[in-house]
Amino acid sequence: MAQATIDVDALLANGPASVGALFRWRVARTPAKEAFRYPDEHENWVSIDWTETRRRVDELAAGLLALGLAPEERVSIVSSTRIEWILADYAINCAGGATTTIYPNTQGKDFAHIVVDSGSVVLVAENLEQLAKLDSSREAEEQIRHVILFDGEGDGERVLTFAQLAERGRALLASDPGVVDRAIDAIGSDDLATLIYTSGTTGLPKGVELTHLCWVYQALVLDRMEIISPTALQYLWLPLSHVFGKDLLTIQLGIGFSTAVDGRVDHIVSGLGAVHPNFMCGAPRIFEKVRAAVMLASPHRGLKGRIARWAFAVGRASREYRLADRRLPPAMGLAYSVADRLVFSKLKERVGGNIEFFVSGSAKLSSQVQAWFYSAGLVVVEGYGLTETGAVTCVNLPLPPRFGTVGPALAGTEVKIAADGEILVRGPAVMRGYHNDPERTAEVLVDGWFHTGDIGRMDEDGFLTITDRKKDLMKTSGGKYVAPAKVESVIAASIPYVSQVVAVGDGRKYISALLTMDRDNLAKWAARHNMADRDYAEVTQSPELRKTMERFMNAANAKLERWETVKRFAILPSELSVDDGGVTPNMKIRRKVVTDRYADIVESLYDAEPDAVE
């Protein structure tokens, strides 16, 4: 359905007012339809319908009310993605509370800051290891009235198991059957539903206040857009502590598709093969890793190697026809069918065999990676949004996608480009403000327009293209502006051994790069070069790897403008991590932290500088 035909005002006026009401609405529409499936302790997939989901959610919501949870009081969840996370989140909103999300890899002062700043009174923790993080802050420990554990034993009073919380809820429902219904009826669309702390690349995380309207609006509009079928099955592994993953829970309520839930990243391939989903959302790195794994596993010589190269050549030649929705010429159509049978079908089977499309978000997707998947008959569409805009501001349509763009804005959301190229957003999904921070809120919200800090451009059809972060743009000493995200994306897509890239060169004659290696792919390279017994640091500093990387870097540079090309690079002795402060909990690189820590290495890349290429 065309977005222009959606009457958003009428949709919201006649729709549910809150996430809790939206949940009730979904259950009433499809009570016997599968809602979720998830692996049990024996790795068997268990399915529950919407009626069973409501029973569990109501018990948990009543349990929270029995503990004294008041309207808009915050409940923090610190856990990996699993069915209990979803049930707890729905229950918090049905009880009138607000979910505060915490990445399970959040440590120390960041963890304490989120708990304290949010004013959370209940902590839902995955296990005793997560609970132990409270010990690092007396203020956080004293603020939390109750702890709920997914795994582990509680004391039955302050620390309850998930089952004990449900038991308390059942007791309250037995004496007061309408207690959850009354809580849902009392929630307004402008009430706080979710508090998500953005793990900024500098300073402490800041809390983004998202209302019930934010989630309901996106759910109802995306339902009307008919991108996802109600009969579809989603594979959900994304961190639910991230706005992208969290958004999928309420979009599901609006559309009614089913979701297979397993947050274990190392189980994605086996999970896809087990449940055969129709779509999956992910960050660009997941698609880069799949492509790199396939490329490295493919034979480079012999008959199989020639067949694989031929197949992808056919796929590349077919793209202009398929993207324009034109019929392939007969000879090309026959060749593509053979390529699909011999090569592409095997890739499709690896991702479950039923994938209709993937959605990439949370960072810029390389058009090179997107085109590679499309050559093989797998569609990866890109969306755009920030935590402050409720995750889905723009989304591309799967058939056909427009490579390099993130699509048009959702109906009801306005996007415009400021004079300096910054993307501004206004609409129902934009945050209420930063929690406890009116000054910063006033800086980014001006006349209802959220200033994203991203730079982009829009074509005549309203399709948005993201170029970079405003504050990240580099200017060489020769006066050329360079978007580091573009350079980093091209390198990551061109070199299958790379896991992280940091482009540097602001104020310098030319661009350089700091690289880290993907451990799995590096191990394969090391085995082929008789270095299997060496550790990561030793292999990454070897002359042999350097020679391989130079060859790949030359190929990457061929895809960049002359002033963007990487003249020198260094391979860091270890990957960047949350623990060392090099990346945020949602795996965004802290550029300044990295360049400051490796300042000596950066300087070495500019010793006896070669002439710049302008």
PDB file of C-alpha atoms in Angstrom, residues 329-498:
ATOM      1  CA  PRO A 329      16.490 -11.664 -21.768  1.00  0.00           C
ATOM      2  CA  PRO A 330      15.889 -15.362 -22.557  1.00  0.00           C
ATOM      3  CA  ALA A 331      19.569 -16.356 -22.581  1.00  0.00           C
ATOM      4  CA  MET A 332      20.266 -14.467 -19.360  1.00  0.00           C
ATOM      5  CA  GLY A 333      17.142 -15.911 -17.735  1.00  0.00           C
ATOM      6  CA  LEU A 334      18.296 -19.432 -18.551  1.00  0.00           C
ATOM      7  CA  ALA A 335      21.818 -18.691 -17.284  1.00  0.00           C
ATOM      8  CA  TYR A 336      20.461 -17.221 -14.053  1.00  0.00           C
ATOM      9  CA  SER A 337      18.306 -20.323 -13.469  1.00  0.00           C
ATOM     10  CA  VAL A 338      21.383 -22.514 -13.834  1.00  0.00           C
ATOM     11  CA  ALA A 339      23.426 -20.230 -11.565  1.00  0.00           C
ATOM     12  CA  ASP A 340      20.678 -20.345  -8.984  1.00  0.00           C
ATOM     13  CA  ARG A 341      20.497 -24.134  -9.069  1.00  0.00           C
ATOM     14  CA  LEU A 342      24.261 -24.656  -8.908  1.00  0.00           C
ATOM     15  CA  VAL A 343      25.355 -21.845  -6.548  1.00  0.00           C
ATOM     16  CA  PHE A 344      22.728 -19.442  -5.198  1.00  0.00           C
ATOM     17  CA  SER A 345      20.334 -22.116  -3.937  1.00  0.00           C
ATOM     18  CA  LYS A 346      23.037 -23.371  -1.569  1.00  0.00           C
ATOM     19  CA  LEU A 347      23.453 -19.902  -0.062  1.00  0.00           C
ATOM     20  CA  LYS A 348      19.678 -19.608   0.332  1.00  0.00           C
ATOM     21  CA  GLU A 349      19.575 -22.945   2.114  1.00  0.00           C
ATOM     22  CA  ARG A 350      22.228 -21.750   4.555  1.00  0.00           C
ATOM     23  CA  VAL A 351      19.848 -18.988   5.660  1.00  0.00           C
ATOM     24  CA  GLY A 352      16.851 -21.282   6.000  1.00  0.00           C
ATOM     25  CA  GLY A 353      15.555 -21.590   2.450  1.00  0.00           C
ATOM     26  CA  ASN A 354      12.485 -19.345   2.901  1.00  0.00           C
ATOM     27  CA  ILE A 355      13.978 -15.864   3.317  1.00  0.00           C
ATOM     28  CA  GLU A 356      11.968 -13.245   1.427  1.00  0.00           C
ATOM     29  CA  PHE A 357      14.154 -10.355   2.548  1.00  0.00           C
ATOM     30  CA  PHE A 358      16.550  -9.130   5.210  1.00  0.00           C
ATOM     31  CA  VAL A 359      16.417  -5.702   6.831  1.00  0.00           C
ATOM     32  CA  SER A 360      19.654  -3.950   7.774  1.00  0.00           C
ATOM     33  CA  GLY A 361      19.726  -1.150  10.317  1.00  0.00           C
ATOM     34  CA  SER A 362      21.637   0.535  13.178  1.00  0.00           C
ATOM     35  CA  ALA A 363      24.540   1.531  10.886  1.00  0.00           C
ATOM     36  CA  LYS A 364      25.195   2.186   7.206  1.00  0.00           C
ATOM     37  CA  LEU A 365      25.123  -0.896   4.991  1.00  0.00           C
ATOM     38  CA  SER A 366      27.700  -1.201   2.228  1.00  0.00           C
ATOM     39  CA  SER A 367      26.014  -1.070  -1.192  1.00  0.00           C
ATOM     40  CA  GLN A 368      28.683  -3.546  -2.287  1.00  0.00           C
ATOM     41  CA  VAL A 369      27.429  -6.093   0.268  1.00  0.00           C
ATOM     42  CA  GLN A 370      23.813  -5.341  -0.618  1.00  0.00           C
ATOM     43  CA  ALA A 371      24.513  -5.867  -4.332  1.00  0.00           C
ATOM     44  CA  TRP A 372      26.347  -9.171  -3.666  1.00  0.00           C
ATOM     45  CA  PHE A 373      23.324 -10.602  -1.862  1.00  0.00           C
ATOM     46  CA  TYR A 374      20.979  -9.331  -4.562  1.00  0.00           C
ATOM     47  CA  SER A 375      23.067 -11.022  -7.255  1.00  0.00           C
ATOM     48  CA  ALA A 376      22.362 -14.296  -5.457  1.00  0.00           C
ATOM     49  CA  GLY A 377      18.627 -13.596  -5.231  1.00  0.00           C
ATOM     50  CA  LEU A 378      18.614 -12.469  -1.586  1.00  0.00           C
ATOM     51  CA  VAL A 379      17.189  -9.015  -0.912  1.00  0.00           C
ATOM     52  CA  VAL A 380      18.719  -6.896   1.865  1.00  0.00           C
ATOM     53  CA  VAL A 381      16.855  -3.620   2.341  1.00  0.00           C
ATOM     54  CA  GLU A 382      18.089  -0.790   4.494  1.00  0.00           C
ATOM     55  CA  GLY A 383      16.186   1.297   7.005  1.00  0.00           C
ATOM     56  CA  TYR A 384      17.122   4.357   9.026  1.00  0.00           C
ATOM     57  CA  GLY A 385      16.363   5.716  12.441  1.00  0.00           C
ATOM     58  CA  LEU A 386      17.932   6.604  15.748  1.00  0.00           C
ATOM     59  CA  THR A 387      17.040   5.800  19.315  1.00  0.00           C
ATOM     60  CA  GLU A 388      15.689   9.354  19.518  1.00  0.00           C
ATOM     61  CA  THR A 389      13.366   8.718  16.560  1.00  0.00           C
ATOM     62  CA  GLY A 390      12.087   5.314  17.658  1.00  0.00           C
ATOM     63  CA  ALA A 391      14.254   3.214  15.291  1.00  0.00           C
ATOM     64  CA  VAL A 392      12.159   3.330  12.105  1.00  0.00           C
ATOM     65  CA  THR A 393      12.190   6.751  10.459  1.00  0.00           C
ATOM     66  CA  CYS A 394      12.670   5.532   6.905  1.00  0.00           C
ATOM     67  CA  VAL A 395      12.503   2.080   5.350  1.00  0.00           C
ATOM     68  CA  ASN A 396      13.134   0.773   1.865  1.00  0.00           C
ATOM     69  CA  LEU A 397      10.617  -1.426   0.122  1.00  0.00           C
ATOM     70  CA  PRO A 398      11.851  -4.946  -0.703  1.00  0.00           C
ATOM     71  CA  LEU A 399      10.629  -5.081  -4.308  1.00  0.00           C
ATOM     72  CA  PRO A 400      12.629  -3.594  -5.785  1.00  0.00           C
ATOM     73  CA  PRO A 401      15.074  -1.957  -3.358  1.00  0.00           C
ATOM     74  CA  ARG A 402      17.020   1.172  -4.168  1.00  0.00           C
ATOM     75  CA  PHE A 403      20.636   0.395  -3.353  1.00  0.00           C
ATOM     76  CA  GLY A 404      22.419   2.975  -1.260  1.00  0.00           C
ATOM     77  CA  THR A 405      19.230   4.573   0.077  1.00  0.00           C
ATOM     78  CA  VAL A 406      17.318   3.931   3.293  1.00  0.00           C
ATOM     79  CA  GLY A 407      13.994   4.560   1.583  1.00  0.00           C
ATOM     80  CA  PRO A 408      11.330   7.202   2.188  1.00  0.00           C
ATOM     81  CA  ALA A 409      10.026   8.354   5.566  1.00  0.00           C
ATOM     82  CA  LEU A 410       7.116   6.560   7.182  1.00  0.00           C
ATOM     83  CA  ALA A 411       3.723   8.141   6.576  1.00  0.00           C
ATOM     84  CA  GLY A 412       3.212  10.719   9.304  1.00  0.00           C
ATOM     85  CA  THR A 413       6.937  11.380   9.719  1.00  0.00           C
ATOM     86  CA  GLU A 414       8.596  14.420   8.143  1.00  0.00           C
ATOM     87  CA  VAL A 415      12.244  14.452   7.087  1.00  0.00           C
ATOM     88  CA  LYS A 416      14.091  17.455   5.717  1.00  0.00           C
ATOM     89  CA  ILE A 417      17.696  18.379   4.997  1.00  0.00           C
ATOM     90  CA  ALA A 418      19.085  21.484   6.699  1.00  0.00           C
ATOM     91  CA  ALA A 419      21.289  23.985   4.876  1.00  0.00           C
ATOM     92  CA  ASP A 420      24.429  22.282   6.187  1.00  0.00           C
ATOM     93  CA  GLY A 421      23.228  18.838   5.075  1.00  0.00           C
ATOM     94  CA  GLU A 422      22.022  17.642   8.502  1.00  0.00           C
ATOM     95  CA  ILE A 423      18.964  15.388   8.546  1.00  0.00           C
ATOM     96  CA  LEU A 424      16.050  16.707  10.629  1.00  0.00           C
ATOM     97  CA  VAL A 425      13.093  14.556  11.702  1.00  0.00           C
ATOM     98  CA  ARG A 426       9.650  15.389  13.083  1.00  0.00           C
ATOM     99  CA  GLY A 427       6.809  12.992  13.865  1.00  0.00           C
ATOM    100  CA  PRO A 428       4.985  10.806  16.401  1.00  0.00           C
ATOM    101  CA  ALA A 429       7.979   8.513  17.004  1.00  0.00           C
ATOM    102  CA  VAL A 430      10.385  11.282  18.017  1.00  0.00           C
ATOM    103  CA  MET A 431      11.419  11.118  21.666  1.00  0.00           C
ATOM    104  CA  ARG A 432       9.798  13.118  24.444  1.00  0.00           C
ATOM    105  CA  GLY A 433      13.272  14.275  25.459  1.00  0.00           C
ATOM    106  CA  TYR A 434      16.431  13.211  27.252  1.00  0.00           C
ATOM    107  CA  HIS A 435      15.732  11.991  30.780  1.00  0.00           C
ATOM    108  CA  ASN A 436      16.771  14.504  33.451  1.00  0.00           C
ATOM    109  CA  ASP A 437      18.525  16.605  30.824  1.00  0.00           C
ATOM    110  CA  PRO A 438      16.400  19.550  29.596  1.00  0.00           C
ATOM    111  CA  GLU A 439      19.420  21.483  28.316  1.00  0.00           C
ATOM    112  CA  ARG A 440      20.570  18.740  25.966  1.00  0.00           C
ATOM    113  CA  THR A 441      16.957  18.149  24.918  1.00  0.00           C
ATOM    114  CA  ALA A 442      16.629  21.818  23.942  1.00  0.00           C
ATOM    115  CA  GLU A 443      19.821  21.550  21.873  1.00  0.00           C
ATOM    116  CA  VAL A 444      18.536  18.750  19.639  1.00  0.00           C
ATOM    117  CA  LEU A 445      14.761  19.362  19.626  1.00  0.00           C
ATOM    118  CA  VAL A 446      13.981  22.704  17.989  1.00  0.00           C
ATOM    119  CA  ASP A 447      10.362  23.497  17.073  1.00  0.00           C
ATOM    120  CA  GLY A 448       9.603  19.790  17.168  1.00  0.00           C
ATOM    121  CA  TRP A 449      12.413  18.939  14.734  1.00  0.00           C
ATOM    122  CA  PHE A 450      15.006  16.492  16.001  1.00  0.00           C
ATOM    123  CA  HIS A 451      18.506  17.299  14.770  1.00  0.00           C
ATOM    124  CA  THR A 452      19.964  13.863  14.056  1.00  0.00           C
ATOM    125  CA  GLY A 453      23.620  14.773  13.621  1.00  0.00           C
ATOM    126  CA  ASP A 454      23.614  12.691  10.425  1.00  0.00           C
ATOM    127  CA  ILE A 455      24.417  14.106   7.003  1.00  0.00           C
ATOM    128  CA  GLY A 456      22.348  13.026   4.029  1.00  0.00           C
ATOM    129  CA  ARG A 457      20.551  13.885   0.825  1.00  0.00           C
ATOM    130  CA  MET A 458      17.102  13.138  -0.563  1.00  0.00           C
ATOM    131  CA  ASP A 459      16.174  12.350  -4.161  1.00  0.00           C
ATOM    132  CA  GLU A 460      13.131  13.605  -6.047  1.00  0.00           C
ATOM    133  CA  ASP A 461      11.075  10.610  -4.872  1.00  0.00           C
ATOM    134  CA  GLY A 462      11.836  11.235  -1.210  1.00  0.00           C
ATOM    135  CA  PHE A 463      14.358   8.389  -0.850  1.00  0.00           C
ATOM    136  CA  LEU A 464      16.989   9.304   1.734  1.00  0.00           C
ATOM    137  CA  THR A 465      20.706   8.537   1.468  1.00  0.00           C
ATOM    138  CA  ILE A 466      22.928   8.758   4.567  1.00  0.00           C
ATOM    139  CA  THR A 467      26.484   9.895   3.976  1.00  0.00           C
ATOM    140  CA  ASP A 468      28.031  10.271   7.444  1.00  0.00           C
ATOM    141  CA  ARG A 469      27.826  11.664  10.945  1.00  0.00           C
ATOM    142  CA  LYS A 470      28.125  15.441  10.958  1.00  0.00           C
ATOM    143  CA  LYS A 471      30.816  15.471  13.644  1.00  0.00           C
ATOM    144  CA  ASP A 472      32.825  12.682  11.986  1.00  0.00           C
ATOM    145  CA  LEU A 473      33.513  14.359   8.645  1.00  0.00           C
ATOM    146  CA  MET A 474      37.250  14.709   8.045  1.00  0.00           C
ATOM    147  CA  LYS A 475      38.976  17.433   6.044  1.00  0.00           C
ATOM    148  CA  THR A 476      42.379  16.693   4.585  1.00  0.00           C
ATOM    149  CA  SER A 477      45.100  19.335   4.587  1.00  0.00           C
ATOM    150  CA  GLY A 478      44.389  19.658   0.861  1.00  0.00           C
ATOM    151  CA  GLY A 479      40.843  20.839   1.625  1.00  0.00           C
ATOM    152  CA  LYS A 480      38.991  17.664   0.604  1.00  0.00           C
ATOM    153  CA  TYR A 481      36.118  16.482   2.823  1.00  0.00           C
ATOM    154  CA  VAL A 482      36.069  12.740   3.476  1.00  0.00           C
ATOM    155  CA  ALA A 483      33.260  10.737   5.088  1.00  0.00           C
ATOM    156  CA  PRO A 484      34.999   8.107   7.229  1.00  0.00           C
ATOM    157  CA  ALA A 485      31.905   5.888   7.232  1.00  0.00           C
ATOM    158  CA  LYS A 486      32.170   5.499   3.461  1.00  0.00           C
ATOM    159  CA  VAL A 487      35.855   4.592   3.604  1.00  0.00           C
ATOM    160  CA  GLU A 488      35.291   2.165   6.480  1.00  0.00           C
ATOM    161  CA  SER A 489      32.310   0.544   4.776  1.00  0.00           C
ATOM    162  CA  VAL A 490      34.204  -0.055   1.524  1.00  0.00           C
ATOM    163  CA  ILE A 491      37.180  -1.573   3.351  1.00  0.00           C
ATOM    164  CA  ALA A 492      34.980  -3.839   5.491  1.00  0.00           C
ATOM    165  CA  ALA A 493      33.121  -5.032   2.396  1.00  0.00           C
ATOM    166  CA  SER A 494      36.304  -5.565   0.352  1.00  0.00           C
ATOM    167  CA  ILE A 495      38.484  -7.360   2.898  1.00  0.00           C
ATOM    168  CA  PRO A 496      36.868 -10.507   4.354  1.00  0.00           C
ATOM    169  CA  TYR A 497      39.453 -10.746   7.131  1.00  0.00           C
ATOM    170  CA  VAL A 498      38.627  -7.342   8.627  1.00  0.00           C
TER     171      VAL A 498
END
